[in-house]
Coordinates of C-alpha atoms in Angstrom, one line a residue:
M1 CA -18.0 -41.3 0.8
I2 CA -19.4 -37.8 0.8
N3 CA -22.5 -38.9 2.8
K4 CA -20.3 -39.6 5.8
I5 CA -19.8 -35.9 6.3
N6 CA -22.2 -34.4 8.8
T7 CA -23.9 -31.5 7.0
D8 CA -26.5 -30.8 9.7
K9 CA -24.6 -27.6 10.6
L10 CA -21.5 -27.2 8.4
T11 CA -19.8 -23.9 7.6
I12 CA -17.0 -23.8 5.1
A13 CA -15.2 -20.5 4.4
I14 CA -13.1 -20.1 1.2
D15 CA -11.1 -16.9 0.8
G16 CA -8.6 -15.8 -1.8
P17 CA -7.7 -13.2 -4.4
S18 CA -9.6 -12.4 -7.6
G19 CA -9.5 -15.1 -10.2
A20 CA -8.3 -17.9 -7.9
G21 CA -11.4 -20.0 -8.7
K22 CA -13.1 -19.6 -5.4
S23 CA -16.6 -19.3 -6.7
T24 CA -16.3 -22.2 -9.1
I25 CA -14.8 -24.5 -6.4
A26 CA -17.2 -23.3 -3.7
K27 CA -20.2 -24.0 -5.9
E28 CA -19.0 -27.5 -6.7
V29 CA -18.2 -28.3 -3.0
A30 CA -21.6 -27.0 -2.0
R31 CA -23.3 -29.1 -4.7
L32 CA -21.4 -32.3 -3.6
L33 CA -22.3 -31.7 0.0
S34 CA -25.9 -30.6 -0.8
V35 CA -25.6 -27.4 1.2
D36 CA -26.2 -23.8 0.2
Y37 CA -23.6 -21.8 -1.7
I38 CA -23.3 -18.1 -0.8
D39 CA -21.3 -16.1 -3.3
T40 CA -20.3 -13.0 -1.3
G41 CA -18.3 -11.6 -4.3
A42 CA -21.5 -11.6 -6.3
M43 CA -23.2 -9.6 -3.5
Y44 CA -20.6 -6.9 -3.8
R45 CA -20.7 -7.0 -7.6
A46 CA -24.5 -6.6 -7.4
I47 CA -24.2 -3.6 -5.1
G48 CA -21.4 -2.1 -7.4
Y49 CA -23.5 -2.7 -10.5
K50 CA -26.5 -1.0 -9.0
L51 CA -24.6 2.0 -7.7
G52 CA -22.9 2.4 -11.1
Q53 CA -26.2 2.2 -12.9
K54 CA -27.7 4.9 -10.7
N55 CA -24.5 7.0 -11.0
I56 CA -24.4 7.4 -7.2
D57 CA -21.6 9.6 -5.9
L58 CA -19.9 7.4 -3.3
E59 CA -18.9 10.4 -1.3
D60 CA -22.6 11.2 -0.8
K61 CA -23.3 9.1 2.2
K62 CA -27.0 10.0 2.4
A63 CA -27.6 8.9 -1.2
L64 CA -25.4 5.8 -0.7
N65 CA -27.3 4.7 2.4
Q66 CA -30.6 5.3 0.7
V67 CA -29.7 2.9 -2.1
L68 CA -28.4 0.3 0.3
D69 CA -31.6 0.5 2.4
D70 CA -33.7 0.0 -0.8
T71 CA -31.6 -3.0 -2.0
M72 CA -32.7 -6.6 -1.7
I73 CA -30.1 -9.4 -2.4
D74 CA -30.8 -13.1 -2.3
F75 CA -29.8 -16.4 -3.7
E76 CA -32.3 -18.8 -5.3
K77 CA -31.6 -22.0 -7.1
G78 CA -28.1 -20.9 -7.8
N79 CA -29.1 -17.5 -9.1
M80 CA -28.0 -14.1 -7.8
I81 CA -31.2 -12.0 -7.3
L82 CA -30.9 -8.2 -7.1
D83 CA -34.2 -6.4 -6.4
G84 CA -36.1 -9.4 -7.8
L85 CA -34.1 -9.7 -11.0
V86 CA -31.6 -12.4 -11.9
V87 CA -28.2 -10.7 -12.5
N88 CA -25.8 -13.6 -12.9
D89 CA -24.2 -12.4 -16.1
I90 CA -24.4 -8.6 -16.0
I91 CA -22.4 -8.4 -12.7
R92 CA -19.5 -10.4 -14.2
T93 CA -18.2 -7.6 -16.5
P94 CA -14.8 -5.9 -15.9
E95 CA -16.7 -2.7 -14.9
A96 CA -18.8 -4.6 -12.3
S97 CA -15.6 -6.1 -11.0
R98 CA -13.9 -2.7 -10.6
M99 CA -17.0 -1.3 -8.8
A100 CA -17.1 -4.4 -6.5
S101 CA -13.5 -3.7 -5.4
I102 CA -14.3 -0.1 -4.7
C103 CA -17.5 -0.8 -2.9
S104 CA -16.0 -3.5 -0.8
A105 CA -13.8 -0.8 0.9
L106 CA -16.9 1.2 1.9
P107 CA -17.9 0.7 5.5
E108 CA -21.6 1.3 4.7
V109 CA -21.6 -1.4 2.0
R110 CA -19.6 -3.9 4.1
K111 CA -21.8 -3.4 7.2
K112 CA -25.0 -4.2 5.2
L113 CA -23.7 -7.3 3.5
V114 CA -21.7 -8.7 6.4
V115 CA -24.9 -8.7 8.5
L116 CA -26.7 -10.7 5.8
Q117 CA -23.8 -13.1 5.3
R118 CA -23.4 -13.8 9.0
K119 CA -27.1 -14.5 9.4
M120 CA -26.9 -17.0 6.6
G121 CA -23.9 -18.7 8.2
Q122 CA -25.6 -18.9 11.6
T123 CA -28.9 -20.3 10.4
K124 CA -27.9 -23.0 8.0
S125 CA -25.1 -25.1 6.5
V126 CA -23.2 -23.0 3.9
V127 CA -20.1 -22.9 1.7
M128 CA -19.2 -19.2 1.5
D129 CA -16.4 -17.6 -0.5
G130 CA -15.0 -14.1 -0.6
R131 CA -12.1 -12.0 0.6
D132 CA -12.6 -12.0 4.4
I133 CA -15.0 -14.8 5.2
G134 CA -12.6 -16.7 7.5
T135 CA -11.1 -13.6 9.1
N136 CA -14.2 -11.5 9.6
V137 CA -17.6 -12.7 8.4
L138 CA -17.4 -16.3 9.8
P139 CA -14.4 -16.3 12.1
D140 CA -15.8 -19.5 13.8
A141 CA -16.3 -21.4 10.6
E142 CA -15.6 -25.1 11.0
F143 CA -13.4 -25.2 7.9
K144 CA -11.4 -22.4 6.4
F145 CA -9.5 -22.4 3.1
F146 CA -7.3 -19.8 1.4
M147 CA -7.2 -20.4 -2.4
T148 CA -4.6 -18.6 -4.6
A149 CA -2.7 -19.0 -7.9
S150 CA -0.2 -16.9 -9.8
A151 CA -1.4 -13.6 -11.2
E152 CA -0.7 -14.8 -14.7
E153 CA -2.8 -17.9 -14.3
R154 CA -5.7 -16.0 -12.7
A155 CA -5.6 -13.5 -15.5
Q156 CA -5.7 -16.2 -18.1
R157 CA -8.7 -17.8 -16.4
R158 CA -10.6 -14.5 -16.3
F159 CA -9.5 -13.6 -19.9
Q160 CA -10.8 -17.0 -21.2
E161 CA -14.1 -16.5 -19.3
L162 CA -14.6 -13.1 -20.8
I163 CA -13.7 -14.2 -24.3
E164 CA -16.2 -17.1 -24.1
K165 CA -18.9 -14.6 -23.1
G166 CA -18.1 -12.5 -26.3
E167 CA -16.3 -9.7 -24.5
Q168 CA -13.6 -7.8 -26.5
V169 CA -10.7 -7.7 -24.1
E170 CA -6.9 -7.7 -24.1
F171 CA -5.0 -10.2 -21.9
S172 CA -2.6 -7.4 -20.8
Q173 CA -5.5 -5.3 -19.5
V174 CA -7.0 -8.3 -17.7
L175 CA -3.7 -9.0 -16.0
K176 CA -3.3 -5.3 -15.1
D177 CA -6.8 -5.4 -13.6
I178 CA -6.0 -8.5 -11.6
I179 CA -2.8 -7.0 -10.2
Q180 CA -4.6 -3.7 -9.3
R181 CA -7.4 -5.5 -7.6
D182 CA -4.9 -7.6 -5.6
H183 CA -3.4 -4.3 -4.4
N184 CA -6.7 -2.8 -3.6
D185 CA -7.9 -5.9 -1.7
T186 CA -4.8 -6.4 0.4
T187 CA -4.1 -2.8 1.3
R188 CA -7.6 -1.5 2.1
E189 CA -8.1 -0.3 5.6
L190 CA -11.2 -2.2 6.4
N191 CA -10.9 -6.0 6.6
P192 CA -8.1 -6.5 3.9
L193 CA -7.6 -9.7 2.1
R194 CA -5.4 -12.0 4.1
K195 CA -5.2 -15.7 5.1
A196 CA -6.8 -16.6 8.4
K197 CA -4.3 -18.1 10.8
D198 CA -6.2 -21.4 11.0
A199 CA -7.0 -21.6 7.2
V200 CA -5.5 -24.3 4.9
E201 CA -3.7 -22.6 2.0
L202 CA -4.3 -24.1 -1.5
D203 CA -2.2 -23.0 -4.4
T204 CA -4.4 -23.9 -7.4
T205 CA -1.8 -23.0 -10.1
G206 CA -1.9 -25.9 -12.6
M207 CA -4.7 -27.7 -10.8
S208 CA -8.0 -28.7 -12.3
I209 CA -11.4 -27.9 -10.8
S210 CA -11.9 -31.6 -9.8
E211 CA -8.5 -31.8 -8.2
V212 CA -9.1 -28.8 -6.0
T213 CA -12.6 -29.9 -5.2
D214 CA -11.5 -33.4 -4.2
K215 CA -8.7 -31.9 -2.0
I216 CA -11.3 -29.8 -0.1
I217 CA -13.8 -32.6 0.2
N218 CA -11.1 -34.9 1.6
L219 CA -9.9 -32.4 4.1
V220 CA -13.5 -31.8 5.3
R221 CA -14.1 -35.6 5.5
C222 CA -11.0 -36.0 7.6
G223 CA -11.8 -33.0 9.8
R224 CA -8.6 -31.5 8.4

């Protein structure tokens, strides 16, 4: 049934808060449709990670712009590439998540990454997830979805993910971080997290990955 979907030029935007499962679902949808998956959250995490590693003062715009100008970000065979290196795991730490939230509010960072993201969406079929894909990056996307879930469930998912990676974390801290990031993302001045008017909202609380994926695939197949 999936091969009935025309993927010659298909753009799917998936937005939502941290821990809603956007990346997992977007990857699976892209795999099933045989189109490219663009993880915009990973792009911000990569920038945040690099700025943290270099101890860049974010108030120093000259230093910030120099790092941005010297940064190369790409996706290759499902891998996040930062300056030629695969950084899939090291950008998934709580610190990288915190830095990503901070960096995403910086006009200089957003300008650089949005240009790259829009170019990807204009030149090929993509499934792209993030915080403002449907509202800002790809406002003309053919399909838009807004995924969410309760803060507790999102925190539990992130907690389990970190534990499985060997991280020593407390659930209460993970929940606190989720709530704080929700606040940061929805109240930032520049392109805050919000549901696009023409997006389909999907509450994934209690839903499995396959259930959410099937829901999106069916909506795309039916043209919503």
